[in-house]
PDB file of C-alpha atoms in Angstrom:
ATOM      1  CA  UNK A   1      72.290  93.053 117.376  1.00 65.00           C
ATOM      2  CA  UNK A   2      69.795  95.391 115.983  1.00 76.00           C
ATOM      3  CA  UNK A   3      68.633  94.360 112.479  1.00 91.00           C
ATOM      4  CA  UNK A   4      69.951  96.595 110.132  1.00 93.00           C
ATOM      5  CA  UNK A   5      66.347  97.652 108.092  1.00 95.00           C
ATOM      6  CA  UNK A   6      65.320  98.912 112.083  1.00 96.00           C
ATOM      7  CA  UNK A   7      68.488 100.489 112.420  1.00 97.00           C
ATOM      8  CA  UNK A   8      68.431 102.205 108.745  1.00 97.00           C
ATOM      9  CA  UNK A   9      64.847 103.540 109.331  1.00 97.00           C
ATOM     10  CA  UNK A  10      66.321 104.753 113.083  1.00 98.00           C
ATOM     11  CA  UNK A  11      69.110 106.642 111.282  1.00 98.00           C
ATOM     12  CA  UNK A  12      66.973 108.132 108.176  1.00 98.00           C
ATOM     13  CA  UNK A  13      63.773 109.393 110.761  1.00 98.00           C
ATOM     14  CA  UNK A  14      66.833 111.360 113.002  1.00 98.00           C
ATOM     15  CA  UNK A  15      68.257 112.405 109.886  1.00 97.00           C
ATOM     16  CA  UNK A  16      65.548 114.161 108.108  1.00 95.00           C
ATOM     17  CA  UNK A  17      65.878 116.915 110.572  1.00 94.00           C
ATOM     18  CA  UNK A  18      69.254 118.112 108.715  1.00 97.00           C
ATOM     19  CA  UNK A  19      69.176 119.631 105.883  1.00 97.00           C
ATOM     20  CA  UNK A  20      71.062 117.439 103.235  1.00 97.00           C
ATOM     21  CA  UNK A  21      70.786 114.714 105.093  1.00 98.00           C
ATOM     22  CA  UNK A  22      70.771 111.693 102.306  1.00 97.00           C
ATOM     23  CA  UNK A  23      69.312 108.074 102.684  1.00 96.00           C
ATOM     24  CA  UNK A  24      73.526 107.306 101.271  1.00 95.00           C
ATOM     25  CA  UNK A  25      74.468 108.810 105.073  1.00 97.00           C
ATOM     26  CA  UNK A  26      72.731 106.271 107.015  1.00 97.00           C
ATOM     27  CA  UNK A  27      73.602 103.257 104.730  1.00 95.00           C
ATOM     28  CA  UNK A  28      76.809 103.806 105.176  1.00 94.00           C
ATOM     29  CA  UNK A  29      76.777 104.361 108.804  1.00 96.00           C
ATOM     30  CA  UNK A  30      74.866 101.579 109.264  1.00 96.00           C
ATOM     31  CA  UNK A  31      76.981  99.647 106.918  1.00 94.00           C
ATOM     32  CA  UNK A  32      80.470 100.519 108.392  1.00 94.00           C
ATOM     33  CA  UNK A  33      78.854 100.511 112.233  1.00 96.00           C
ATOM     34  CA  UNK A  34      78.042  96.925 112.077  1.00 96.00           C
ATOM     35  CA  UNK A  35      81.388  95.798 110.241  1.00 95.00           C
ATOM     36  CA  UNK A  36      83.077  97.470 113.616  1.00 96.00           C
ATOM     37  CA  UNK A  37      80.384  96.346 116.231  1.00 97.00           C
ATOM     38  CA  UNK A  38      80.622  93.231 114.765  1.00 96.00           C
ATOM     39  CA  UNK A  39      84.552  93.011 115.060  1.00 96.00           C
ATOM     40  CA  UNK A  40      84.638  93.939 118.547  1.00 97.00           C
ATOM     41  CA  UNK A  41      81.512  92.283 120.030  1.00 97.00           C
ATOM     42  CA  UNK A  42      83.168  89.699 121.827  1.00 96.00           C
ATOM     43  CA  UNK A  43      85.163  92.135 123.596  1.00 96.00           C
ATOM     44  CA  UNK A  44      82.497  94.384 124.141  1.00 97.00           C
ATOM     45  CA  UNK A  45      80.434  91.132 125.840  1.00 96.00           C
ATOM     46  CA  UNK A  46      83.949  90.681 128.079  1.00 96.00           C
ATOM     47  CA  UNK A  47      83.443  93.713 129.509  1.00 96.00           C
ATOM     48  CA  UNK A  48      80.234  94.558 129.990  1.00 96.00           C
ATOM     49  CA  UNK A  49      80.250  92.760 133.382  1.00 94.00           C
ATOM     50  CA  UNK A  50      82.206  96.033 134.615  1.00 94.00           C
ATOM     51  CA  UNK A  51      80.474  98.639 132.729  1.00 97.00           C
ATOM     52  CA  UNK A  52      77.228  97.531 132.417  1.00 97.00           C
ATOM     53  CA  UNK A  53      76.671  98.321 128.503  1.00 97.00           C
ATOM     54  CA  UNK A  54      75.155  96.067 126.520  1.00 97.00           C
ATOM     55  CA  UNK A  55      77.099  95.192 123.090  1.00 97.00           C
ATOM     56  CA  UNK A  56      73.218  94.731 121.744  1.00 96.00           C
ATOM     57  CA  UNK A  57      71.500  97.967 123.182  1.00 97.00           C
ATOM     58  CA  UNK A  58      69.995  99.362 120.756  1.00 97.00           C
ATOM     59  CA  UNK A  59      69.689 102.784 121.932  1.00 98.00           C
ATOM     60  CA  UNK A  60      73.780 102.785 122.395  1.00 98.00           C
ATOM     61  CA  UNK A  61      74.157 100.844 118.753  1.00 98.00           C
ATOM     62  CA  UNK A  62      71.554 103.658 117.248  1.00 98.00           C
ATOM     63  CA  UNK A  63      73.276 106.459 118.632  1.00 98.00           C
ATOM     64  CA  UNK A  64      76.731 105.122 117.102  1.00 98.00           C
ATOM     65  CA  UNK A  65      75.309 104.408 114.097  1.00 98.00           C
ATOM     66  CA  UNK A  66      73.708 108.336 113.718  1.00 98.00           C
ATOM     67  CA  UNK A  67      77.332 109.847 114.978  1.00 98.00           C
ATOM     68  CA  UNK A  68      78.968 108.306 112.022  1.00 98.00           C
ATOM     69  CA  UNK A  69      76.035 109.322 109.626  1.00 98.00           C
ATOM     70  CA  UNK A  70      76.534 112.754 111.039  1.00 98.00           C
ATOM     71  CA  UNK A  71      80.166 112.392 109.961  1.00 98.00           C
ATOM     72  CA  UNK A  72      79.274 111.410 106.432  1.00 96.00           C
ATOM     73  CA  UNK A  73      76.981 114.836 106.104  1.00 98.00           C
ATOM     74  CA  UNK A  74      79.326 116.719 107.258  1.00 98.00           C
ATOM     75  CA  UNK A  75      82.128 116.065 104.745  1.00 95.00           C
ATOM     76  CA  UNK A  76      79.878 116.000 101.732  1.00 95.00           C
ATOM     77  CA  UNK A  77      78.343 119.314 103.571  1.00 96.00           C
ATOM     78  CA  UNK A  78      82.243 121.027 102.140  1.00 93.00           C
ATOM     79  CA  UNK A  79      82.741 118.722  99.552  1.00 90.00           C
ATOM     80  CA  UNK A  80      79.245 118.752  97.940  1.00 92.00           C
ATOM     81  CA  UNK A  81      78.091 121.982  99.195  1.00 94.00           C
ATOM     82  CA  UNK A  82      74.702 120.885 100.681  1.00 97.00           C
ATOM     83  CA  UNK A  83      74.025 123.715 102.734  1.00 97.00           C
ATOM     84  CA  UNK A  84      75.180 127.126 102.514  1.00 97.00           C
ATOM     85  CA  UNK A  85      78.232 128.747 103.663  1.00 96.00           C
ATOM     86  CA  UNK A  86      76.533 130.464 106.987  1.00 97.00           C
ATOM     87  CA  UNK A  87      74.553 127.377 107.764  1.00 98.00           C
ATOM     88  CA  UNK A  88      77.994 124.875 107.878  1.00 97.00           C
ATOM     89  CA  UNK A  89      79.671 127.101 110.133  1.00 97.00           C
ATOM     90  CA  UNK A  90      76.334 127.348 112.458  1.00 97.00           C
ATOM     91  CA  UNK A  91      76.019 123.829 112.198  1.00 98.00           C
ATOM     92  CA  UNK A  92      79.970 123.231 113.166  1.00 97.00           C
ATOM     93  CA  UNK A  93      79.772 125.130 116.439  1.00 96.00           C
ATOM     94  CA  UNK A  94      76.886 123.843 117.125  1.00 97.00           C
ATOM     95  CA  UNK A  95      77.776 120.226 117.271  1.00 98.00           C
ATOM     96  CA  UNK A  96      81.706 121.433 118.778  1.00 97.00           C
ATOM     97  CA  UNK A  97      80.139 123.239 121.720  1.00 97.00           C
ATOM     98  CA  UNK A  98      77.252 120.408 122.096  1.00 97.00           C
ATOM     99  CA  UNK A  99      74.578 123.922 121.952  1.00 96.00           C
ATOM    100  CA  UNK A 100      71.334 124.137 119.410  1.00 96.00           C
ATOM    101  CA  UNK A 101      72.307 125.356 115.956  1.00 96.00           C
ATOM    102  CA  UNK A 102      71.106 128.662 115.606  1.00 93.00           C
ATOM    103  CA  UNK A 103      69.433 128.231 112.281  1.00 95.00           C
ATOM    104  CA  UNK A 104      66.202 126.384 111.341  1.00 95.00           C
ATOM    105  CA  UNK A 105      66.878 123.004 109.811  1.00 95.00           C
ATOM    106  CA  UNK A 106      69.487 121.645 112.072  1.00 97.00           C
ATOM    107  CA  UNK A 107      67.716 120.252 114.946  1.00 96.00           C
ATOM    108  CA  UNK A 108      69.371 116.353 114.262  1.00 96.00           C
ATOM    109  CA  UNK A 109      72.606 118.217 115.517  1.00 97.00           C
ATOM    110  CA  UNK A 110      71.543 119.226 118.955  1.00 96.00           C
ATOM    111  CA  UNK A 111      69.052 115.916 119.346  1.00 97.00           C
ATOM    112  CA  UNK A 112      72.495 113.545 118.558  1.00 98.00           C
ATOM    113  CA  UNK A 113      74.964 115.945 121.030  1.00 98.00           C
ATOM    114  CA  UNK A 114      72.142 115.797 123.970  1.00 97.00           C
ATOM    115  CA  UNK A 115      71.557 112.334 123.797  1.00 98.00           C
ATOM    116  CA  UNK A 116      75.324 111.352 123.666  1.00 98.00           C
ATOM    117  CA  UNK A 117      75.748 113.837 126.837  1.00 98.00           C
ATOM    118  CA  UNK A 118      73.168 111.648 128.358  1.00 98.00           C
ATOM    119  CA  UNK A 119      74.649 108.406 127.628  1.00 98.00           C
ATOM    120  CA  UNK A 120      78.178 108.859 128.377  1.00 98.00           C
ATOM    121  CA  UNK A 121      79.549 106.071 130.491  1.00 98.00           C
ATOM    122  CA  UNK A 122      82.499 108.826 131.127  1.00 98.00           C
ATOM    123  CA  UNK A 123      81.986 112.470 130.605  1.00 97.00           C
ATOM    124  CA  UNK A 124      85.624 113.238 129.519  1.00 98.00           C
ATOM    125  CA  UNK A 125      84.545 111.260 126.606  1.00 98.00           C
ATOM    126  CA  UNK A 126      81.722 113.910 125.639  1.00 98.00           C
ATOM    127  CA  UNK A 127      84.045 116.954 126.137  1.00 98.00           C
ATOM    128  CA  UNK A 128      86.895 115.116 123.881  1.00 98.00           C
ATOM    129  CA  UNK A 129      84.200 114.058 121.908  1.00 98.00           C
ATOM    130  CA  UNK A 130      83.244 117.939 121.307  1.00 98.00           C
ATOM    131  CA  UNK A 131      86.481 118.767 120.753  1.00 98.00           C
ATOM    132  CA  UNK A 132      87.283 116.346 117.696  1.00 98.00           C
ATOM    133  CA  UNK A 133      84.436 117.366 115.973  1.00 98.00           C
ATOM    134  CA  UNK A 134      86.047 120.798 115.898  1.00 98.00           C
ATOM    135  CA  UNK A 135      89.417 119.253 114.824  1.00 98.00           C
ATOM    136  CA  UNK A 136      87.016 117.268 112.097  1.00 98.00           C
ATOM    137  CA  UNK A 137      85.026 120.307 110.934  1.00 98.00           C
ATOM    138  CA  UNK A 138      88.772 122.402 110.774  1.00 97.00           C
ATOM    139  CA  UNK A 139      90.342 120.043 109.087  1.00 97.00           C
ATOM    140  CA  UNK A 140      87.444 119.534 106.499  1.00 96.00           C
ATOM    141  CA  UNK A 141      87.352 123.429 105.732  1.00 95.00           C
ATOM    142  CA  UNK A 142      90.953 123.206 105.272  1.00 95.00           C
ATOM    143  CA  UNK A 143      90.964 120.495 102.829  1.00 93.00           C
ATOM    144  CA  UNK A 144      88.736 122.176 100.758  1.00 88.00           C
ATOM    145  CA  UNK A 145      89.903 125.509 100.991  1.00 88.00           C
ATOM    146  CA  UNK A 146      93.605 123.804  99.517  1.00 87.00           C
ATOM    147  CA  UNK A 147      92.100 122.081  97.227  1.00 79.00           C
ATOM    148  CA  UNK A 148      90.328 124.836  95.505  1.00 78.00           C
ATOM    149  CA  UNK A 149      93.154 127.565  96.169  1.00 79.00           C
ATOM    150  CA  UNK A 150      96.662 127.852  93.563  1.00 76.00           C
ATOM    151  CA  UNK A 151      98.741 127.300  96.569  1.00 82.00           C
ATOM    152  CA  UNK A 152      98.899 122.903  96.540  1.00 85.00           C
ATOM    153  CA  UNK A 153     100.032 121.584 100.154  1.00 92.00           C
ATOM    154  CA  UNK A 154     103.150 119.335 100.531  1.00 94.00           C
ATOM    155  CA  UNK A 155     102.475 116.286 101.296  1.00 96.00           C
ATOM    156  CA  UNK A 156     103.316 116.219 104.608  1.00 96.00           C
ATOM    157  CA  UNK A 157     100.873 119.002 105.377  1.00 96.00           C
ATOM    158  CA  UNK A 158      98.485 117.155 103.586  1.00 96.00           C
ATOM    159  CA  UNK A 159      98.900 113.979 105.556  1.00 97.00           C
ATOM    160  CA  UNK A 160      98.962 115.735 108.612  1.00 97.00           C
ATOM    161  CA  UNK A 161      95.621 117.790 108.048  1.00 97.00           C
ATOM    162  CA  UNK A 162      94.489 114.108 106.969  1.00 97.00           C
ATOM    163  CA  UNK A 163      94.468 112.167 110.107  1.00 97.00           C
ATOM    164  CA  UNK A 164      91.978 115.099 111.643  1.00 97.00           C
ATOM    165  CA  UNK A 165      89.525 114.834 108.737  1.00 96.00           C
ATOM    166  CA  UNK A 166      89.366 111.135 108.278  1.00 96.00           C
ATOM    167  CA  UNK A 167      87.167 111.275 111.740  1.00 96.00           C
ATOM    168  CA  UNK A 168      88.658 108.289 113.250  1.00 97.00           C
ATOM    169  CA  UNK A 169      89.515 110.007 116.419  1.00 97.00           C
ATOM    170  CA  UNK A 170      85.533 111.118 116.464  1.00 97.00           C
ATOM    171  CA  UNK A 171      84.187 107.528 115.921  1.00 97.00           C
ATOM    172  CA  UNK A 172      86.984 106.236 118.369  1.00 98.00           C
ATOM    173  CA  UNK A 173      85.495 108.390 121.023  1.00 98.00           C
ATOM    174  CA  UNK A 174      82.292 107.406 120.548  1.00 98.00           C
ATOM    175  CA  UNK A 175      82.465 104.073 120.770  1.00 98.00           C
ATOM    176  CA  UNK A 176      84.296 105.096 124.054  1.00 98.00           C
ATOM    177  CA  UNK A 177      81.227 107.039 125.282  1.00 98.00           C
ATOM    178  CA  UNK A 178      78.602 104.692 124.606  1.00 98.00           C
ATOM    179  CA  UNK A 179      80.701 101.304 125.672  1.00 98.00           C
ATOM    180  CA  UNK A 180      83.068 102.634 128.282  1.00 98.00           C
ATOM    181  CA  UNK A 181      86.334 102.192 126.665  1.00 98.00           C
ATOM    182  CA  UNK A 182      88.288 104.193 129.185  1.00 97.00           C
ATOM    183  CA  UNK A 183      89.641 105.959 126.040  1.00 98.00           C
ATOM    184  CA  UNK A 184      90.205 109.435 127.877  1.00 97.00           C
ATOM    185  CA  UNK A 185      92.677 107.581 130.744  1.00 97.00           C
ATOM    186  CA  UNK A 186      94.513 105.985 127.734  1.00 98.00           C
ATOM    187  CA  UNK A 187      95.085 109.121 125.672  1.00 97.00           C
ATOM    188  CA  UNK A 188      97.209 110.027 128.778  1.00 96.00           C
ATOM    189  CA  UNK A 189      99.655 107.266 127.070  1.00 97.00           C
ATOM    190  CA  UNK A 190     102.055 108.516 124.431  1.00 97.00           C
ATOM    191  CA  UNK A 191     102.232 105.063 122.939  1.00 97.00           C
ATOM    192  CA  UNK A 192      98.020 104.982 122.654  1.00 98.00           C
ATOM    193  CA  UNK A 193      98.282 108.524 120.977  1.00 98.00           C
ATOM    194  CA  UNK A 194     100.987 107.133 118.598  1.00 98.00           C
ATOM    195  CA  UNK A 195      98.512 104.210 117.626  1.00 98.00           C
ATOM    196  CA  UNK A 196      95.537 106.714 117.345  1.00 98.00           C
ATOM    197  CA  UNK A 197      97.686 108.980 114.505  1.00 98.00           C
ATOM    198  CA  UNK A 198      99.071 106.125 113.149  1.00 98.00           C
ATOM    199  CA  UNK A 199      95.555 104.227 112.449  1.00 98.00           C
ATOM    200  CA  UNK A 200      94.371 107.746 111.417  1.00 98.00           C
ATOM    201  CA  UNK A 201      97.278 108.039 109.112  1.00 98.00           C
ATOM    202  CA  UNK A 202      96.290 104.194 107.590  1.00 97.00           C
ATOM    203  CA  UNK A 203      92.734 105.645 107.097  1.00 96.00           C
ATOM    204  CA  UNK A 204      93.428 108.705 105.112  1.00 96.00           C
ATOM    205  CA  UNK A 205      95.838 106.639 102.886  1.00 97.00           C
ATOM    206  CA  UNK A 206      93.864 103.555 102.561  1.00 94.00           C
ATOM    207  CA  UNK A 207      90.443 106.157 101.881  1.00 92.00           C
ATOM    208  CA  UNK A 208      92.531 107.723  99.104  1.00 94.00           C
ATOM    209  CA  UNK A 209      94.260 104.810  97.282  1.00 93.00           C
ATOM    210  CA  UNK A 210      90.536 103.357  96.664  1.00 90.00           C
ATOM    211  CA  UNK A 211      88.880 106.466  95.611  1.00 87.00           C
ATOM    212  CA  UNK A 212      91.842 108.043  93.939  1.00 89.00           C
ATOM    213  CA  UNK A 213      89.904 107.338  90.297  1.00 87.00           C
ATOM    214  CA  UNK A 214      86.730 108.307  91.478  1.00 84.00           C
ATOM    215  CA  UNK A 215      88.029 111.482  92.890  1.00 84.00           C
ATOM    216  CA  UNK A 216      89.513 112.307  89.728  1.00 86.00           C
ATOM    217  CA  UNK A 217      86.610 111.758  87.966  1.00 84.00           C
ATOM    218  CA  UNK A 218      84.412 113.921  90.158  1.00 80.00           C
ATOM    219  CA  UNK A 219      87.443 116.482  89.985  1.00 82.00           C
ATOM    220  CA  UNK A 220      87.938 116.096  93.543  1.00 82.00           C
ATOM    221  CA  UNK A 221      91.742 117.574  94.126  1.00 84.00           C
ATOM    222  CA  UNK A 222      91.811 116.719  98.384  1.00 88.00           C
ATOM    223  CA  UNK A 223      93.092 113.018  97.878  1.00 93.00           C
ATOM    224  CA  UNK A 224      97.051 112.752  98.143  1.00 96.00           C
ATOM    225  CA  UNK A 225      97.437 110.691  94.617  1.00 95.00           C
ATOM    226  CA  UNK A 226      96.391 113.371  93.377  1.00 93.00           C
ATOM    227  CA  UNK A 227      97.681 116.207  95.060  1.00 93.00           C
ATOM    228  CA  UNK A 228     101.193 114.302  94.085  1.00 95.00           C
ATOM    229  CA  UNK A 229     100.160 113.949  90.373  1.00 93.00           C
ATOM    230  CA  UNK A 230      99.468 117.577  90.050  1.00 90.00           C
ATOM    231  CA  UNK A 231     103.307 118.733  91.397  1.00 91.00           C
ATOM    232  CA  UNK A 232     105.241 115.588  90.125  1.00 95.00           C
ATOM    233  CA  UNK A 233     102.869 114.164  87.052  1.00 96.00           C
ATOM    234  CA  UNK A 234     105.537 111.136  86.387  1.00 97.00           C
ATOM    235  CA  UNK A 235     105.744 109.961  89.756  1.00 96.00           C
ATOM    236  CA  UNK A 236     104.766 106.504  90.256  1.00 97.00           C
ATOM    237  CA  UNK A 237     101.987 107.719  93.177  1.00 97.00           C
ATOM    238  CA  UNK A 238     100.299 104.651  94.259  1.00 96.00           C
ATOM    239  CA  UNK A 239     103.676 102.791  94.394  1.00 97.00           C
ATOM    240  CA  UNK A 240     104.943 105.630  96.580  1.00 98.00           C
ATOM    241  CA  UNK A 241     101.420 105.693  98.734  1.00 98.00           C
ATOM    242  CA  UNK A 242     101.387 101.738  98.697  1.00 97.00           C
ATOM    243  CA  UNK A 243     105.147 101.919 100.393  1.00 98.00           C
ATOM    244  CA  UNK A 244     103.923 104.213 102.531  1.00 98.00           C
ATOM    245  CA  UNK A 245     100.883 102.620 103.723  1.00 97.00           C
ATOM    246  CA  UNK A 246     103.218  99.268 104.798  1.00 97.00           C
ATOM    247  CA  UNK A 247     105.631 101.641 106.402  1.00 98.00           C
ATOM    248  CA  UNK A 248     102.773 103.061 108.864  1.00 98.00           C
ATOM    249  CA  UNK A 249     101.491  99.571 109.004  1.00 97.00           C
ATOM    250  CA  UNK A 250     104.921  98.144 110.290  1.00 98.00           C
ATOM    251  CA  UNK A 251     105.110 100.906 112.931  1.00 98.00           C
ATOM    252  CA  UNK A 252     101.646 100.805 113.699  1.00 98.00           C
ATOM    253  CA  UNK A 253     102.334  96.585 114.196  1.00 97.00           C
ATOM    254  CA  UNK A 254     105.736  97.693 116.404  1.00 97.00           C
ATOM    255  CA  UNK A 255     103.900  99.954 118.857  1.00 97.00           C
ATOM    256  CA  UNK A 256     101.091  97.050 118.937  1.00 97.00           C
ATOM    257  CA  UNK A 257     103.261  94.383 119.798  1.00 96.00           C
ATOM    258  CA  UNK A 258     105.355  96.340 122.918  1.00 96.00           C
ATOM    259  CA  UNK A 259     102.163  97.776 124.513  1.00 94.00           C
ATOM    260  CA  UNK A 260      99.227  95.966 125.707  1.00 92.00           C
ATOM    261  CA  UNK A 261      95.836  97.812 125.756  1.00 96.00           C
ATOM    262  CA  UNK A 262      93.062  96.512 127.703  1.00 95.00           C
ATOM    263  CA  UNK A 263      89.793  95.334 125.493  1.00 94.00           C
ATOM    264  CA  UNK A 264      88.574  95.554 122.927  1.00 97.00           C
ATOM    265  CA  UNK A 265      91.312  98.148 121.498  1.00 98.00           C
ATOM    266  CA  UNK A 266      93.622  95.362 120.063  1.00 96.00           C
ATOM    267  CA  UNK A 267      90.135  93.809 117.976  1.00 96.00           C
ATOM    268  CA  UNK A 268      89.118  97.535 117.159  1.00 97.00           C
ATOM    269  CA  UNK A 269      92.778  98.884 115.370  1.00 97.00           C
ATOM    270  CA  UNK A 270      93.263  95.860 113.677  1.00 96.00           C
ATOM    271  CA  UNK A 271      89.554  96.021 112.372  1.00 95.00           C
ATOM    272  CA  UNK A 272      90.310  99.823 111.698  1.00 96.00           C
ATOM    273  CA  UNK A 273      93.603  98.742 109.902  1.00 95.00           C
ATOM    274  CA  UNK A 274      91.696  96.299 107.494  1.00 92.00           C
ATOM    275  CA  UNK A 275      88.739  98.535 106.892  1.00 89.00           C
ATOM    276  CA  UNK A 276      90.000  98.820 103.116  1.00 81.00           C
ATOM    277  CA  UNK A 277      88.979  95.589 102.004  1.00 77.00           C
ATOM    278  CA  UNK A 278      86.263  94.994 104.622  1.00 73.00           C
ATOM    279  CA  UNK A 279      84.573  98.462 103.714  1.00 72.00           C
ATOM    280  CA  UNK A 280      85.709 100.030 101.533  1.00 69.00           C
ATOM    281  CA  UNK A 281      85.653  97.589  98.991  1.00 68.00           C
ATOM    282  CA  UNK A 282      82.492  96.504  99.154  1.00 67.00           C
ATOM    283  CA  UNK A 283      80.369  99.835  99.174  1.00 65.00           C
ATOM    284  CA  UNK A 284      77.879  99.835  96.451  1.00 59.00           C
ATOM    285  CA  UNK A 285      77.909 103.630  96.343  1.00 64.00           C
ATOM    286  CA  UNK A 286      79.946 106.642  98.764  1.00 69.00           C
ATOM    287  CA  UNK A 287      83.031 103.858  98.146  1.00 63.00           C
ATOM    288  CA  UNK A 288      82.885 102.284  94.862  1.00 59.00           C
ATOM    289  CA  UNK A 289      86.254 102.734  92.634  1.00 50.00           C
ATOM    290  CA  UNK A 290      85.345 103.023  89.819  1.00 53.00           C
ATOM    291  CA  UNK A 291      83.450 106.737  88.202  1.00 41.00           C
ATOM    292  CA  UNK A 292      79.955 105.543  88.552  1.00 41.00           C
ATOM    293  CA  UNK A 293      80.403 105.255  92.316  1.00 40.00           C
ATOM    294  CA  UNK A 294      77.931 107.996  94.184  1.00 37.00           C
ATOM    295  CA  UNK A 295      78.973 110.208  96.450  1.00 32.00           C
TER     296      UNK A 295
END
């Protein structure tokens, strides 16, 4: 695999054509890309006999790497405010309708969207892969807009507009794209859609847990522990989000165990499912627990 310094300085030269764009984006992609490459490589190797990708190309590894920087950006784009108002929403249909942003200072987004279009294994990966970035850009704005707005969510709206803006359904496709995962026959299944909202679902909750104190610090409200503090302040909340983190764990491990998916998507939820501890828990900055954390 690509070392990671090469990859890091691949991710940073792409990204300095975005406004924003922070060295903390590509560390983390590159960080969290190789925890996931690295859990499904054998898989990927099994493969690549049919599709003829390389687990270890390093034009397919780069542009996975710069998707999920792109991802980083774009939430601390509407949680940090890095660009303007005008310029997010250029920069969102851009990178939803795979076009050139129509503002100076964005030319990362169109260079990324091209060369994904160019190395899709399956084009109905590109077009879904379009179409979850708008889901991801929606659901960020909404987030955001709740959590600055009097009206607080339930938390069942919350969850729900959750499992859009924790991206996993963007990186998911991605990795389709570049590797061939057949991910746009499976989404046919109901039972693969089940697993993709209930690994989603695992995400957001797992994401939140870790950085509930952080959040708090930083006066972040969009983070379920404490949307739940602020309507029932003596509610035990991580109990209640620990309880329900096993509960979509146990259904998640149901659907699992009935249906077999072809490889590597049994490696790649269960990696996904223990990204908490393997992630998560070891960022020295976007992630870190306690208030010094960046990000």
């Amino acid at each position: 695999m690509i070392q990671t310094e090469r990859a890091l300085q691949q991710v940073l030269e792409w990204g300095r054509s975005l406004t924003g764009f922070a060295e903390e984006h590509a560390v983390e992609a590159v960080r969290g890309g190789q925890y996931i490459l690295q859990s499904i490589h054998l898989s990927l190797r099994d493969i690549s006999a049919r599709t003829g990708r390389d687990p270890q190309d390093e034009t397919l590894i780069v542009a996975f790497y710069r998707e999920l920087a792109l991802l980083f950006w774009l939430d601390d784009c509407n949680d940090l405010g890095l660009i303007a108002p005008e310029q997010l929403a250029a920069v969102e249909q851009a990178l939803g309708q795979g076009v050139p942003c129509a503002l100076p200072g964005f030319e990362g987004c169109a260079v990324l969207r091209a060369s994904l279009a160019a190395l899709a294994y399956d084009r109905r990966d590109y077009a879904q892969l379009l179409d979850d970035t708008r889901c991801y850009c929606a659901a960020l704005r909404a987030g955001h807009a709740q959590a600055a707005g009097a009206e607080r969510w339930s938390y069942t709206e919350y969850l729900h507009n959750g499992i859009d803006s924790i991206a996993y359904a963007n990186m998911l496709c991605c990795l389709s794209l570049l590797w061939g995962l057949d991910m746009a026959t499976l989404r046919a299944r109901p039972e693969f859609r089940q697993v993709l909202r209930l690994i989603s679902a695992i995400g957001r909750l797992q994401n939140d847990l870790h950085g509930r104190d952080k959040d708090r610090s930083a006066g972040e409200a969009d983070n379920a522990a404490i949307l739940l503090l602020q309507r029932y302040p003596a509610m035990p909340v991580v109990e209640f989000l620990n309880h329900e983190l096993a509960g979509h764990m146990r259904m998640l491990d149901q659907v699992m165990a009935k249906e077999r998916f072809p490889a590597p998507w049994e490696a790649l939820i269960e990696a996904m499912a223990a990204i908490r501890a393997q992630y998560y828990e070891t960022s020295t900055s976007r992630y870190r627990s306690d208030a010094a954390g960046g990000g």
